[in-house]
Amino acid sequence: MSKKIIFLGPPGAGKGTQAKLLAAKHQLAHISTGDMLRAAVAEGSELGKQVKGILDSGQLVSDALIVQLIEDRVKKSDCARGYILDGFPRTVPQAEALKAMLAAAGTSISAVVSFELSEESVLGRLTHRAGVEARADDSAEVQRERLRVYREQTSPLIQYYTNAKLLRSVDASGSVDDVQKLVEAALDVK
Ligand code: AMP
């Protein structure tokens, strides 16, 4: 069965790094909605023009837009063996839309890995990332906003997926290697 895995966690928790590693090792597609949106902005496409201001502010783009983006993406052939969703869903309505979309295709989410990291560590890592990656969305003020948005709109998904018996928590405070081992153990893969 093809694996459909969600990586959930605050900004700076290392989801993107771990998603890339796991996807490459297990021939899964890595679907990062943030990367897709940033690529659209860099291209200057219609979508990019529509979302640039929202990305720069640290707010979320609309559920309808992001769900359409995912629907189109998972139909691509590289998703046949399964995929890791990195940065989606980010709201309960997105999670509901994903569930309905998969149910319509006769399938469902395999597991949700929750990356656990204290707010203090999140802020420390984001400050570091702003220095090394110079991401436009990583000014100190925007970082705080993204964390606030995470707390308000995304963190309820921890309870949502706990209720669905899909959540597997991982301590994300260790090194890349340590966290990778924990993620693989949580997913029962090596
Ligand atoms: P990320 O790289 O995942 O932190 O995403 C960067 C930005 O893209 C976010 O701050 C949002 O503005 C937007 N974004 C990415 N994924 C989503 C999503 N699932 N729902 C809404 N907005 C998103």
mmCIF file of N, CA, C and O and ligand atoms in Angstrom, residues 11 15 32-35 37-38 51 54-63 66 70 86-91 94 129 135 137 146, ligand 1:
data_model
loop_
_atom_site.group_PDB
_atom_site.id
_atom_site.type_symbol
_atom_site.label_atom_id
_atom_site.label_comp_id
_atom_site.label_asym_id
_atom_site.label_seq_id
_atom_site.Cartn_x
_atom_site.Cartn_y
_atom_site.Cartn_z
ATOM 1 N N PRO A 11 7.059 25.860 13.038
ATOM 2 C CA PRO A 11 8.126 26.265 12.134
ATOM 3 C C PRO A 11 9.468 26.106 12.855
ATOM 4 O O PRO A 11 9.553 26.378 14.054
ATOM 5 N N LYS A 15 11.015 19.709 10.210
ATOM 6 C CA LYS A 15 10.152 18.877 9.356
ATOM 7 C C LYS A 15 10.685 18.759 7.944
ATOM 8 O O LYS A 15 10.699 17.681 7.364
ATOM 9 N N SER A 32 6.135 19.824 -0.127
ATOM 10 C CA SER A 32 6.192 20.967 0.787
ATOM 11 C C SER A 32 5.372 22.094 0.177
ATOM 12 O O SER A 32 5.751 22.665 -0.857
ATOM 13 N N THR A 33 4.247 22.419 0.795
ATOM 14 C CA THR A 33 3.406 23.490 0.246
ATOM 15 C C THR A 33 4.143 24.826 0.307
ATOM 16 O O THR A 33 4.006 25.654 -0.596
ATOM 17 N N GLY A 34 4.969 25.028 1.355
ATOM 18 C CA GLY A 34 5.742 26.268 1.454
ATOM 19 C C GLY A 34 6.702 26.403 0.275
ATOM 20 O O GLY A 34 6.785 27.463 -0.355
ATOM 21 N N ASP A 35 7.413 25.302 -0.064
ATOM 22 C CA ASP A 35 8.330 25.325 -1.222
ATOM 23 C C ASP A 35 7.565 25.599 -2.515
ATOM 24 O O ASP A 35 8.034 26.350 -3.383
ATOM 25 N N LEU A 37 4.751 27.208 -2.908
ATOM 26 C CA LEU A 37 4.297 28.608 -2.960
ATOM 27 C C LEU A 37 5.469 29.554 -3.220
ATOM 28 O O LEU A 37 5.359 30.486 -4.016
ATOM 29 N N ARG A 38 6.614 29.273 -2.565
ATOM 30 C CA ARG A 38 7.788 30.133 -2.801
ATOM 31 C C ARG A 38 8.260 30.028 -4.248
ATOM 32 O O ARG A 38 8.679 31.018 -4.849
ATOM 33 N N VAL A 51 -0.175 35.167 -3.806
ATOM 34 C CA VAL A 51 0.182 34.750 -2.444
ATOM 35 C C VAL A 51 1.377 35.480 -1.838
ATOM 36 O O VAL A 51 1.634 35.341 -0.644
ATOM 37 N N ILE A 54 0.885 37.459 1.367
ATOM 38 C CA ILE A 54 0.478 36.595 2.490
ATOM 39 C C ILE A 54 1.706 35.877 3.055
ATOM 40 O O ILE A 54 1.897 35.819 4.271
ATOM 41 N N LEU A 55 2.540 35.344 2.175
ATOM 42 C CA LEU A 55 3.765 34.666 2.637
ATOM 43 C C LEU A 55 4.650 35.629 3.423
ATOM 44 O O LEU A 55 5.165 35.279 4.485
ATOM 45 N N ASP A 56 4.801 36.850 2.895
ATOM 46 C CA ASP A 56 5.665 37.834 3.557
ATOM 47 C C ASP A 56 5.147 38.220 4.938
ATOM 48 O O ASP A 56 5.919 38.625 5.799
ATOM 49 N N SER A 57 3.841 38.090 5.144
ATOM 50 C CA SER A 57 3.251 38.519 6.424
ATOM 51 C C SER A 57 3.268 37.424 7.479
ATOM 52 O O SER A 57 3.046 37.691 8.659
ATOM 53 N N GLY A 58 3.486 36.173 7.070
ATOM 54 C CA GLY A 58 3.449 35.078 8.041
ATOM 55 C C GLY A 58 2.062 34.485 8.234
ATOM 56 O O GLY A 58 1.882 33.560 9.021
ATOM 57 N N GLN A 59 1.071 35.025 7.521
ATOM 58 C CA GLN A 59 -0.294 34.478 7.592
ATOM 59 C C GLN A 59 -0.397 33.236 6.708
ATOM 60 O O GLN A 59 0.513 32.936 5.944
ATOM 61 N N LEU A 60 -1.550 32.578 6.766
ATOM 62 C CA LEU A 60 -1.782 31.411 5.910
ATOM 63 C C LEU A 60 -2.540 31.818 4.660
ATOM 64 O O LEU A 60 -3.419 32.680 4.715
ATOM 65 N N VAL A 61 -2.248 31.177 3.540
ATOM 66 C CA VAL A 61 -3.059 31.365 2.338
ATOM 67 C C VAL A 61 -4.369 30.609 2.551
ATOM 68 O O VAL A 61 -4.490 29.805 3.475
ATOM 69 N N SER A 62 -5.361 30.863 1.689
ATOM 70 C CA SER A 62 -6.704 30.317 1.951
ATOM 71 C C SER A 62 -6.723 28.792 1.851
ATOM 72 O O SER A 62 -5.964 28.192 1.081
ATOM 73 N N ASP A 63 -7.602 28.197 2.643
ATOM 74 C CA ASP A 63 -7.743 26.746 2.619
ATOM 75 C C ASP A 63 -8.091 26.260 1.209
ATOM 76 O O ASP A 63 -7.529 25.264 0.735
ATOM 77 N N ILE A 66 -4.999 26.201 -1.104
ATOM 78 C CA ILE A 66 -3.971 25.208 -0.768
ATOM 79 C C ILE A 66 -4.498 23.785 -1.012
ATOM 80 O O ILE A 66 -3.758 22.901 -1.445
ATOM 81 N N ILE A 70 -2.816 20.895 -3.477
ATOM 82 C CA ILE A 70 -2.511 19.521 -3.047
ATOM 83 C C ILE A 70 -3.228 18.497 -3.935
ATOM 84 O O ILE A 70 -2.631 17.494 -4.347
ATOM 85 N N ASP A 86 4.532 17.958 3.984
ATOM 86 C CA ASP A 86 5.352 18.787 4.871
ATOM 87 C C ASP A 86 4.785 20.207 4.837
ATOM 88 O O ASP A 86 4.990 20.918 3.871
ATOM 89 N N GLY A 87 4.041 20.562 5.875
ATOM 90 C CA GLY A 87 3.452 21.909 5.904
ATOM 91 C C GLY A 87 1.988 21.929 5.499
ATOM 92 O O GLY A 87 1.389 23.000 5.383
ATOM 93 N N PHE A 88 1.414 20.789 5.286
ATOM 94 C CA PHE A 88 -0.014 20.640 4.973
ATOM 95 C C PHE A 88 -0.500 19.351 5.632
ATOM 96 O O PHE A 88 0.219 18.332 5.560
ATOM 97 N N PRO A 89 -1.651 19.302 6.250
ATOM 98 C CA PRO A 89 -2.579 20.409 6.492
ATOM 99 C C PRO A 89 -2.109 21.310 7.628
ATOM 100 O O PRO A 89 -1.331 20.910 8.472
ATOM 101 N N ARG A 90 -2.600 22.542 7.624
ATOM 102 C CA ARG A 90 -2.226 23.535 8.630
ATOM 103 C C ARG A 90 -3.432 24.063 9.378
ATOM 104 O O ARG A 90 -3.267 24.881 10.288
ATOM 105 N N THR A 91 -4.618 23.628 8.999
ATOM 106 C CA THR A 91 -5.846 24.027 9.707
ATOM 107 C C THR A 91 -6.751 22.800 9.756
ATOM 108 O O THR A 91 -6.583 21.866 8.953
ATOM 109 N N GLN A 94 -8.475 22.177 6.456
ATOM 110 C CA GLN A 94 -7.594 21.520 5.476
ATOM 111 C C GLN A 94 -7.512 20.023 5.754
ATOM 112 O O GLN A 94 -7.506 19.206 4.823
ATOM 113 N N ARG A 129 18.069 30.234 11.537
ATOM 114 C CA ARG A 129 17.721 30.017 10.133
ATOM 115 C C ARG A 129 17.684 31.329 9.374
ATOM 116 O O ARG A 129 18.107 31.408 8.225
ATOM 117 N N ARG A 135 15.701 33.972 4.517
ATOM 118 C CA ARG A 135 14.355 33.877 3.947
ATOM 119 C C ARG A 135 13.565 35.139 4.250
ATOM 120 O O ARG A 135 13.558 35.620 5.366
ATOM 121 N N ASP A 137 10.610 35.559 4.717
ATOM 122 C CA ASP A 137 9.540 35.403 5.706
ATOM 123 C C ASP A 137 10.097 35.177 7.111
ATOM 124 O O ASP A 137 9.386 34.815 8.017
ATOM 125 N N ARG A 146 4.343 33.860 12.644
ATOM 126 C CA ARG A 146 4.178 32.490 12.147
ATOM 127 C C ARG A 146 3.975 31.523 13.302
ATOM 128 O O ARG A 146 3.193 30.581 13.210
HETATM 129 P P1 AMP B 1 6.440 26.803 5.215
HETATM 130 O O1 AMP B 1 7.652 26.808 4.364
HETATM 131 O O2 AMP B 1 5.775 25.481 5.304
HETATM 132 O O3 AMP B 1 6.697 27.381 6.578
HETATM 133 O O4 AMP B 1 5.384 27.773 4.511
HETATM 134 C C1 AMP B 1 5.679 29.123 4.238
HETATM 135 C C2 AMP B 1 4.386 29.933 4.084
HETATM 136 O O5 AMP B 1 3.576 29.383 3.033
HETATM 137 C C3 AMP B 1 3.466 29.913 5.304
HETATM 138 O O6 AMP B 1 3.843 30.869 6.276
HETATM 139 C C4 AMP B 1 2.117 30.232 4.672
HETATM 140 O O7 AMP B 1 1.995 31.585 4.348
HETATM 141 C C5 AMP B 1 2.195 29.446 3.365
HETATM 142 N N1 AMP B 1 1.685 28.054 3.521
HETATM 143 C C6 AMP B 1 2.413 26.905 3.391
HETATM 144 N N2 AMP B 1 1.641 25.826 3.591
HETATM 145 C C7 AMP B 1 0.394 26.292 3.854
HETATM 146 C C8 AMP B 1 -0.843 25.679 4.170
HETATM 147 N N3 AMP B 1 -0.968 24.331 4.266
HETATM 148 N N4 AMP B 1 -1.925 26.477 4.385
HETATM 149 C C9 AMP B 1 -1.819 27.816 4.299
HETATM 150 N N5 AMP B 1 -0.684 28.466 4.026
HETATM 151 C C10 AMP B 1 0.431 27.721 3.805
#
